[in-house]
Amino acid sequence: MKLNILVTAGDGIGPEVTNEAVAVLREVASLGGHEFIFPERRIGGVAIVHDGSPLPAGTLAAALASDAVLLGAVGGNEFNSLAPEKRPEAGLLQLRAALGGFANLRPAFAFKELAVNSPLRPEIIDGADILFVRELLGGLYFGQPREWNRSTGEAWNTMRYTRDEVARVARVAFSLATKRRNKVTSVDKANVLEVSQLWRATVTEVAQEFPSVTLEHQYVDAMSMHLMNQPRNYDVVLTENLFGDILSDESAVITGSLGMLPSATIGGKVNLYEPVHGSAPDIAGKGLANPLGAILTGALILRHSAGLEAEAVVIETGVRKVLEQGFRTPDLARTNPQDFTVFTTTEMGKKVRETVKTMLVNA
Ligand code: IPM
Ligand code: MN
């Protein structure tokens, strides 16, 4: 099969981790006789510096013409004083809006080899396997009006949803739950917010279309605690944009590192794939970044944009095997580096690539 995957590596560790993801995908393509191409375009801070805009027109056009977009990370400390619409992050938000994907899938899977990296006890996280479905195009991120009025010293954002926006993302969550453990936990703040009451009523209605799936509702404050106490209770967690942003970072405590988390955004014109972690400027360019989140994001491209489910599973299994053999990036060897072979970003990428290759050749 042919696939045009636009790579927008972005800032900080973005280029380092996307390089490794692309190398793994190239291996899968060459062994399977697939034709994958990986054109590159700028986004975020690097695009502000070179092109004067966080989302240059050429990047947007190339993204819309591609079959999938792989994004590294955006952001950097030198842009911290800019207004939201001028920042690197604005480039990513404009890209998300233009591509139109509204359902951001963020799987959080607790590899048992990484339990030691979590401050939670191993028996709490063992077997945890959660799929966050984060609404990505609504809520406070995009709601109007929004403003910082400097003369009155007042600022506001708007958490706004329509019934249809809630229903379409809820359908994605329920439908994915039918392929997993048939449970959806919908997270809101319906004891305080009208927008959450609409959210809850709509999700409850959509649930009728999926009789095999059990629906429960949680308030976001309680959920942030339950997630740490009983992560194994959850299958699909459905939530609005900002709550999903917060809870998905929290889920890094379950997986042992933010560097392990992949994401896929579906439902629009072109799917967008990004590791959940940020640009991590403090470790950029030092070979310290964990490429596994980006590599697992590559697996999601195969699953959701290429129909190559078996190959996606090979990458995921390859990552597990590499961990089983004791290979770690520094973020995964904080407590006991002496027990492991601690790898740089490229060494880790190479090890996964070789493992994937062996599995595919012997398949
Ligand atoms: C994420 C990030 C983004 C978000 C930023 C970089 C705009 O934190 O993907 O989780 O808030 O959605
Ligand atoms: Mn985030």
Short mmCIF file of C-alpha atoms and ligand atoms in Angstrom, two decimals:
data_model
loop_
_atom_site.label_atom_id
_atom_site.label_comp_id
_atom_site.label_asym_id
_atom_site.label_seq_id
_atom_site.Cartn_x
_atom_site.Cartn_y
_atom_site.Cartn_z
CA MET A 1 0.00 0.00 0.00
CA LYS A 2 1.00 3.64 -0.58
CA LEU A 3 1.03 6.22 2.19
CA ASN A 4 2.10 9.86 2.20
CA ILE A 5 2.94 10.69 5.81
CA LEU A 6 3.75 14.36 6.39
CA VAL A 7 6.30 14.77 9.18
CA THR A 8 6.07 18.01 11.14
CA ALA A 9 8.78 17.39 13.72
CA GLY A 10 8.49 20.81 15.37
CA ASP A 11 10.55 21.89 18.35
CA GLY A 12 12.78 20.57 21.13
CA ILE A 13 12.90 16.78 21.15
CA GLY A 14 10.31 16.59 18.33
CA PRO A 15 12.87 15.96 15.55
CA GLU A 16 14.79 13.34 17.57
CA VAL A 17 11.75 11.23 18.43
CA THR A 18 9.99 11.52 15.07
CA ASN A 19 13.23 10.40 13.33
CA GLU A 20 13.07 7.13 15.25
CA ALA A 21 9.36 6.64 14.56
CA VAL A 22 9.93 7.23 10.83
CA ALA A 23 12.85 4.78 10.78
CA VAL A 24 10.64 2.05 12.30
CA LEU A 25 7.87 2.79 9.79
CA ARG A 26 10.38 2.64 6.91
CA GLU A 27 11.46 -0.80 8.10
CA VAL A 28 7.85 -2.03 8.21
CA ALA A 29 7.22 -0.59 4.73
CA SER A 30 10.31 -2.07 3.13
CA LEU A 31 9.71 -5.56 4.55
CA GLY A 32 6.01 -5.47 3.63
CA GLY A 33 6.51 -4.07 0.15
CA HIS A 34 4.66 -0.87 1.02
CA GLU A 35 5.46 2.53 -0.40
CA PHE A 36 5.58 5.06 2.44
CA ILE A 37 6.91 8.55 1.80
CA PHE A 38 7.75 11.06 4.54
CA PRO A 39 7.87 14.66 3.31
CA GLU A 40 8.84 17.19 6.01
CA ARG A 41 7.48 20.63 6.86
CA ARG A 42 8.00 23.16 9.65
CA ILE A 43 5.53 23.89 12.46
CA GLY A 44 5.69 25.61 15.86
CA GLY A 45 8.64 27.65 17.12
CA VAL A 46 10.97 26.62 14.31
CA ALA A 47 8.37 27.86 11.82
CA ILE A 48 7.95 31.17 13.68
CA VAL A 49 11.71 31.71 13.38
CA HIS A 50 12.04 30.69 9.70
CA ASP A 51 8.68 31.58 8.20
CA GLY A 52 7.19 34.14 10.60
CA SER A 53 4.19 31.94 11.41
CA PRO A 54 3.68 28.86 13.61
CA LEU A 55 1.72 27.20 10.79
CA PRO A 56 3.12 28.31 7.40
CA ALA A 57 0.72 28.01 4.44
CA GLY A 58 3.00 25.42 2.81
CA THR A 59 2.82 23.19 5.89
CA LEU A 60 -0.96 23.41 6.01
CA ALA A 61 -1.28 22.63 2.28
CA ALA A 62 1.09 19.66 2.55
CA ALA A 63 -0.84 18.37 5.58
CA LEU A 64 -4.17 18.56 3.77
CA ALA A 65 -2.64 16.75 0.78
CA SER A 66 -1.22 13.92 2.91
CA ASP A 67 -2.71 10.63 4.11
CA ALA A 68 -1.56 11.19 7.70
CA VAL A 69 0.42 13.76 9.65
CA LEU A 70 3.05 12.79 12.22
CA LEU A 71 3.81 15.67 14.57
CA GLY A 72 6.71 15.69 17.07
CA ALA A 73 6.18 18.51 19.57
CA VAL A 74 5.84 22.28 19.62
CA GLY A 75 6.86 24.96 22.09
CA GLY A 76 9.90 26.53 23.68
CA ASN A 77 10.74 28.86 26.55
CA GLU A 78 11.76 31.70 24.20
CA PHE A 79 8.12 32.03 23.11
CA ASN A 80 6.59 32.12 26.59
CA SER A 81 5.81 35.84 26.56
CA LEU A 82 3.88 35.73 23.25
CA ALA A 83 0.09 36.00 23.10
CA PRO A 84 -1.66 32.65 22.68
CA GLU A 85 -2.42 33.18 18.98
CA LYS A 86 1.24 33.89 18.15
CA ARG A 87 2.78 31.01 20.08
CA PRO A 88 4.11 27.70 18.67
CA GLU A 89 1.10 25.96 20.23
CA ALA A 90 -1.21 28.08 18.03
CA GLY A 91 0.30 26.37 14.98
CA LEU A 92 -0.68 22.98 16.34
CA LEU A 93 -4.18 24.15 17.28
CA GLN A 94 -4.69 25.65 13.80
CA LEU A 95 -3.49 22.41 12.24
CA ARG A 96 -5.86 20.36 14.41
CA ALA A 97 -8.78 22.60 13.40
CA ALA A 98 -7.90 22.48 9.70
CA LEU A 99 -7.50 18.70 9.61
CA GLY A 100 -10.82 18.39 11.42
CA GLY A 101 -10.11 15.36 13.62
CA PHE A 102 -12.28 15.71 16.71
CA ALA A 103 -11.54 12.43 18.53
CA ASN A 104 -8.08 12.30 20.10
CA LEU A 105 -7.28 8.74 21.16
CA ARG A 106 -4.69 8.50 23.92
CA PRO A 107 -4.05 4.93 24.98
CA ALA A 108 -2.32 4.54 28.36
CA PHE A 109 -0.99 1.02 28.75
CA ALA A 110 1.02 0.03 31.82
CA PHE A 111 3.90 -2.17 30.63
CA LYS A 112 4.68 -4.29 33.69
CA GLU A 113 8.42 -3.81 33.12
CA LEU A 114 7.95 -0.09 33.83
CA ALA A 115 5.99 -0.48 37.07
CA VAL A 116 9.13 0.39 39.05
CA ASN A 117 9.11 3.86 37.44
CA SER A 118 5.70 4.68 38.84
CA PRO A 119 5.26 6.07 42.34
CA LEU A 120 2.12 3.88 42.50
CA ARG A 121 2.44 0.36 43.87
CA PRO A 122 2.87 -2.33 41.19
CA GLU A 123 -0.32 -4.15 42.25
CA ILE A 124 -2.31 -0.96 41.62
CA ILE A 125 -1.11 -0.41 38.07
CA ASP A 126 -0.45 -3.98 36.93
CA GLY A 127 -2.66 -4.62 33.89
CA ALA A 128 -3.96 -1.05 33.62
CA ASP A 129 -5.03 -0.40 30.03
CA ILE A 130 -7.01 2.79 29.45
CA LEU A 131 -8.05 4.49 26.25
CA PHE A 132 -8.68 8.20 26.73
CA VAL A 133 -10.95 9.69 24.09
CA ARG A 134 -10.39 13.43 24.33
CA GLU A 135 -12.62 15.82 22.38
CA LEU A 136 -10.10 17.92 20.48
CA LEU A 137 -11.84 20.75 18.64
CA GLY A 138 -14.14 22.33 21.21
CA GLY A 139 -14.29 23.56 24.76
CA LEU A 140 -12.03 26.25 26.19
CA TYR A 141 -9.38 25.75 23.50
CA PHE A 142 -11.61 27.05 20.72
CA GLY A 143 -14.69 28.60 22.37
CA GLN A 144 -15.54 32.23 21.61
CA PRO A 145 -15.45 34.82 23.07
CA ARG A 146 -11.93 34.82 24.42
CA GLU A 147 -9.87 37.80 25.40
CA TRP A 148 -7.41 39.37 27.79
CA ASN A 149 -8.58 42.92 28.22
CA ARG A 150 -5.52 44.68 29.53
CA SER A 151 -7.24 47.97 30.27
CA THR A 152 -9.87 46.47 32.56
CA GLY A 153 -7.56 43.75 33.87
CA GLU A 154 -10.06 41.05 32.97
CA ALA A 155 -9.68 37.95 30.82
CA TRP A 156 -12.07 35.23 29.70
CA ASN A 157 -12.35 32.02 27.73
CA THR A 158 -15.48 30.11 26.90
CA MET A 159 -16.15 26.42 27.39
CA ARG A 160 -18.68 25.82 24.66
CA TYR A 161 -20.06 22.66 23.08
CA THR A 162 -22.96 21.83 20.80
CA ARG A 163 -24.97 18.65 21.16
CA ASP A 164 -23.61 17.38 17.85
CA GLU A 165 -20.00 17.96 18.85
CA VAL A 166 -20.54 15.90 21.99
CA ALA A 167 -22.51 13.17 20.22
CA ARG A 168 -19.93 12.57 17.48
CA VAL A 169 -17.02 12.10 19.89
CA ALA A 170 -19.20 9.99 22.20
CA ARG A 171 -19.99 7.65 19.27
CA VAL A 172 -16.28 7.15 18.67
CA ALA A 173 -15.74 6.30 22.34
CA PHE A 174 -18.65 3.83 22.53
CA SER A 175 -17.74 2.21 19.27
CA LEU A 176 -14.12 1.69 20.43
CA ALA A 177 -15.38 0.32 23.76
CA THR A 178 -17.24 -2.45 21.91
CA LYS A 179 -13.84 -3.65 20.65
CA ARG A 180 -12.35 -3.51 24.15
CA ARG A 181 -13.99 -4.18 27.53
CA ASN A 182 -17.37 -2.54 26.86
CA LYS A 183 -17.12 0.22 29.41
CA VAL A 184 -17.17 4.00 28.98
CA THR A 185 -16.45 6.43 31.80
CA SER A 186 -17.55 9.93 30.84
CA VAL A 187 -15.83 12.72 32.75
CA ASP A 188 -17.42 16.13 33.32
CA LYS A 189 -18.16 18.79 35.93
CA ALA A 190 -21.95 18.55 35.71
CA ASN A 191 -22.41 19.58 39.35
CA VAL A 192 -21.26 23.09 38.41
CA LEU A 193 -21.20 23.68 34.64
CA GLU A 194 -24.11 23.86 32.16
CA VAL A 195 -21.77 22.78 29.39
CA SER A 196 -21.08 19.61 31.38
CA GLN A 197 -24.82 19.03 31.89
CA LEU A 198 -25.25 19.13 28.12
CA TRP A 199 -22.25 16.81 27.83
CA ARG A 200 -23.71 14.31 30.30
CA ALA A 201 -27.23 14.35 28.79
CA THR A 202 -25.88 13.86 25.28
CA VAL A 203 -23.50 11.05 26.24
CA THR A 204 -26.36 9.31 28.06
CA GLU A 205 -28.48 9.54 24.91
CA VAL A 206 -25.74 8.20 22.64
CA ALA A 207 -25.24 5.29 25.05
CA GLN A 208 -28.68 3.99 23.99
CA GLU A 209 -27.20 3.18 20.58
CA PHE A 210 -24.64 0.87 22.24
CA PRO A 211 -26.55 -1.50 24.51
CA SER A 212 -23.54 -3.76 25.11
CA VAL A 213 -21.54 -0.91 26.64
CA THR A 214 -21.83 0.13 30.30
CA LEU A 215 -21.72 3.89 30.83
CA GLU A 216 -20.66 5.60 34.05
CA HIS A 217 -20.24 9.30 34.78
CA GLN A 218 -17.53 10.83 36.96
CA TYR A 219 -16.81 14.37 38.02
CA VAL A 220 -13.36 15.42 36.86
CA ASP A 221 -12.07 16.18 40.36
CA ALA A 222 -13.06 12.76 41.68
CA MET A 223 -11.80 11.12 38.50
CA SER A 224 -8.32 12.58 38.91
CA MET A 225 -8.14 10.75 42.25
CA HIS A 226 -9.81 7.48 41.18
CA LEU A 227 -7.42 7.26 38.25
CA MET A 228 -4.51 7.02 40.66
CA ASN A 229 -6.27 4.75 43.19
CA GLN A 230 -7.82 2.26 40.78
CA PRO A 231 -6.53 2.70 37.24
CA ARG A 232 -7.62 -0.85 36.37
CA ASN A 233 -11.26 0.18 36.80
CA TYR A 234 -11.19 2.07 33.53
CA ASP A 235 -11.52 1.00 29.93
CA VAL A 236 -12.53 3.94 27.70
CA VAL A 237 -12.48 7.38 29.35
CA LEU A 238 -14.42 9.98 27.37
CA THR A 239 -13.94 13.65 28.12
CA GLU A 240 -13.86 17.21 26.83
CA ASN A 241 -10.77 18.96 25.57
CA LEU A 242 -9.14 20.52 28.65
CA PHE A 243 -10.11 17.74 31.09
CA GLY A 244 -8.64 15.26 28.60
CA ASP A 245 -5.43 17.25 28.34
CA ILE A 246 -5.02 17.17 32.11
CA LEU A 247 -6.04 13.55 32.70
CA SER A 248 -3.85 12.23 29.90
CA ASP A 249 -0.75 13.79 31.46
CA GLU A 250 -1.83 12.33 34.79
CA SER A 251 -1.98 8.91 33.16
CA ALA A 252 1.80 9.13 32.66
CA VAL A 253 2.03 8.25 36.34
CA ILE A 254 0.39 4.92 35.48
CA THR A 255 2.66 4.18 32.50
CA GLY A 256 5.81 5.28 34.33
CA SER A 257 6.78 8.07 31.92
CA LEU A 258 5.17 10.72 29.76
CA GLY A 259 7.56 9.50 27.08
CA MET A 260 5.56 6.28 26.64
CA LEU A 261 2.26 7.81 25.52
CA PRO A 262 1.11 7.92 21.88
CA SER A 263 -1.95 9.58 20.35
CA ALA A 264 -4.06 9.52 17.21
CA THR A 265 -6.67 12.07 16.19
CA ILE A 266 -9.37 10.70 13.94
CA GLY A 267 -12.70 11.72 12.45
CA GLY A 268 -11.58 14.56 10.17
CA LYS A 269 -10.13 14.95 6.68
CA VAL A 270 -6.64 13.75 7.59
CA ASN A 271 -5.67 11.92 10.78
CA LEU A 272 -3.08 13.59 13.00
CA TYR A 273 -0.62 11.58 15.08
CA GLU A 274 1.36 13.00 17.99
CA PRO A 275 3.10 11.63 21.05
CA VAL A 276 1.44 13.10 24.16
CA HIS A 277 4.68 14.57 25.55
CA GLY A 278 5.86 18.10 24.85
CA SER A 279 9.04 19.55 23.34
CA ALA A 280 11.08 19.08 26.57
CA PRO A 281 13.59 21.88 25.74
CA ASP A 282 15.67 20.98 28.80
CA ILE A 283 16.77 17.67 27.26
CA ALA A 284 16.56 18.54 23.55
CA GLY A 285 19.51 17.60 21.35
CA LYS A 286 21.19 15.49 24.04
CA GLY A 287 20.04 12.04 22.99
CA LEU A 288 18.11 11.70 26.26
CA ALA A 289 14.58 11.73 24.82
CA ASN A 290 12.46 8.59 24.94
CA PRO A 291 11.37 7.78 21.37
CA LEU A 292 8.93 5.03 22.41
CA GLY A 293 5.90 7.35 22.60
CA ALA A 294 6.62 8.47 19.03
CA ILE A 295 7.30 4.91 17.86
CA LEU A 296 4.01 3.74 19.42
CA THR A 297 2.39 6.69 17.64
CA GLY A 298 3.77 5.18 14.43
CA ALA A 299 1.93 1.97 15.30
CA LEU A 300 -1.28 4.00 15.54
CA ILE A 301 -0.66 5.33 12.01
CA LEU A 302 -0.52 1.75 10.75
CA ARG A 303 -3.71 0.90 12.67
CA HIS A 304 -5.86 3.93 11.89
CA SER A 305 -4.54 5.21 8.54
CA ALA A 306 -3.08 2.15 6.81
CA GLY A 307 -5.29 -0.74 7.89
CA LEU A 308 -2.11 -2.59 8.87
CA GLU A 309 -3.31 -3.90 12.24
CA ALA A 310 -0.92 -6.87 12.36
CA GLU A 311 2.06 -4.60 11.73
CA ALA A 312 0.83 -2.15 14.39
CA VAL A 313 0.76 -5.02 16.88
CA VAL A 314 4.28 -6.03 15.83
CA ILE A 315 5.58 -2.55 16.76
CA GLU A 316 3.74 -2.63 20.09
CA THR A 317 5.03 -6.10 20.85
CA GLY A 318 8.51 -5.04 19.72
CA VAL A 319 8.49 -2.22 22.27
CA ARG A 320 7.46 -4.70 24.97
CA LYS A 321 10.25 -7.09 24.03
CA VAL A 322 12.85 -4.34 24.14
CA LEU A 323 11.68 -3.40 27.64
CA GLU A 324 11.67 -7.07 28.71
CA GLN A 325 15.30 -7.30 27.63
CA GLY A 326 16.21 -4.46 29.97
CA PHE A 327 16.80 -1.63 27.50
CA ARG A 328 15.82 1.80 28.80
CA THR A 329 16.08 5.50 28.02
CA PRO A 330 17.09 7.64 31.05
CA ASP A 331 13.48 8.59 31.92
CA LEU A 332 12.75 4.88 32.38
CA ALA A 333 15.77 4.16 34.57
CA ARG A 334 15.54 6.85 37.23
CA THR A 335 15.30 4.63 40.29
CA ASN A 336 17.71 1.85 39.34
CA PRO A 337 19.90 2.65 36.30
CA GLN A 338 22.40 -0.03 37.32
CA ASP A 339 19.83 -2.76 36.54
CA PHE A 340 19.49 -1.74 32.90
CA THR A 341 21.22 -0.97 29.65
CA VAL A 342 20.57 2.75 29.39
CA PHE A 343 20.29 3.84 25.78
CA THR A 344 20.31 7.13 23.90
CA THR A 345 17.34 8.10 21.74
CA THR A 346 18.87 6.68 18.57
CA GLU A 347 20.13 3.50 20.25
CA MET A 348 16.63 2.83 21.57
CA GLY A 349 15.13 3.48 18.14
CA LYS A 350 17.62 1.11 16.53
CA LYS A 351 16.89 -1.64 19.05
CA VAL A 352 13.14 -1.41 18.40
CA ARG A 353 13.75 -1.38 14.64
CA GLU A 354 15.92 -4.50 14.80
CA THR A 355 13.38 -6.26 17.01
CA VAL A 356 10.52 -5.35 14.68
CA LYS A 357 12.55 -6.53 11.71
CA THR A 358 13.28 -9.92 13.31
CA MET A 359 9.60 -10.36 14.14
CA LEU A 360 8.45 -9.48 10.62
CA VAL A 361 11.04 -11.65 8.91
CA ASN A 362 10.06 -14.62 11.08
CA ALA A 363 6.33 -14.00 10.84
C1 IPM B 1 -1.17 18.08 24.18
C2 IPM B 1 -0.48 19.40 24.37
C3 IPM B 1 -1.21 20.46 23.55
C4 IPM B 1 -2.62 20.59 24.09
C5 IPM B 1 -0.51 21.85 23.50
C6 IPM B 1 0.92 21.73 23.03
C7 IPM B 1 -1.28 22.82 22.67
O1 IPM B 1 -0.41 19.73 25.72
O2 IPM B 1 -1.28 17.64 23.03
O3 IPM B 1 -1.59 17.48 25.16
O4 IPM B 1 -2.85 21.31 25.08
O5 IPM B 1 -3.51 19.96 23.50
MN MN B 2 -1.11 18.12 27.05
#
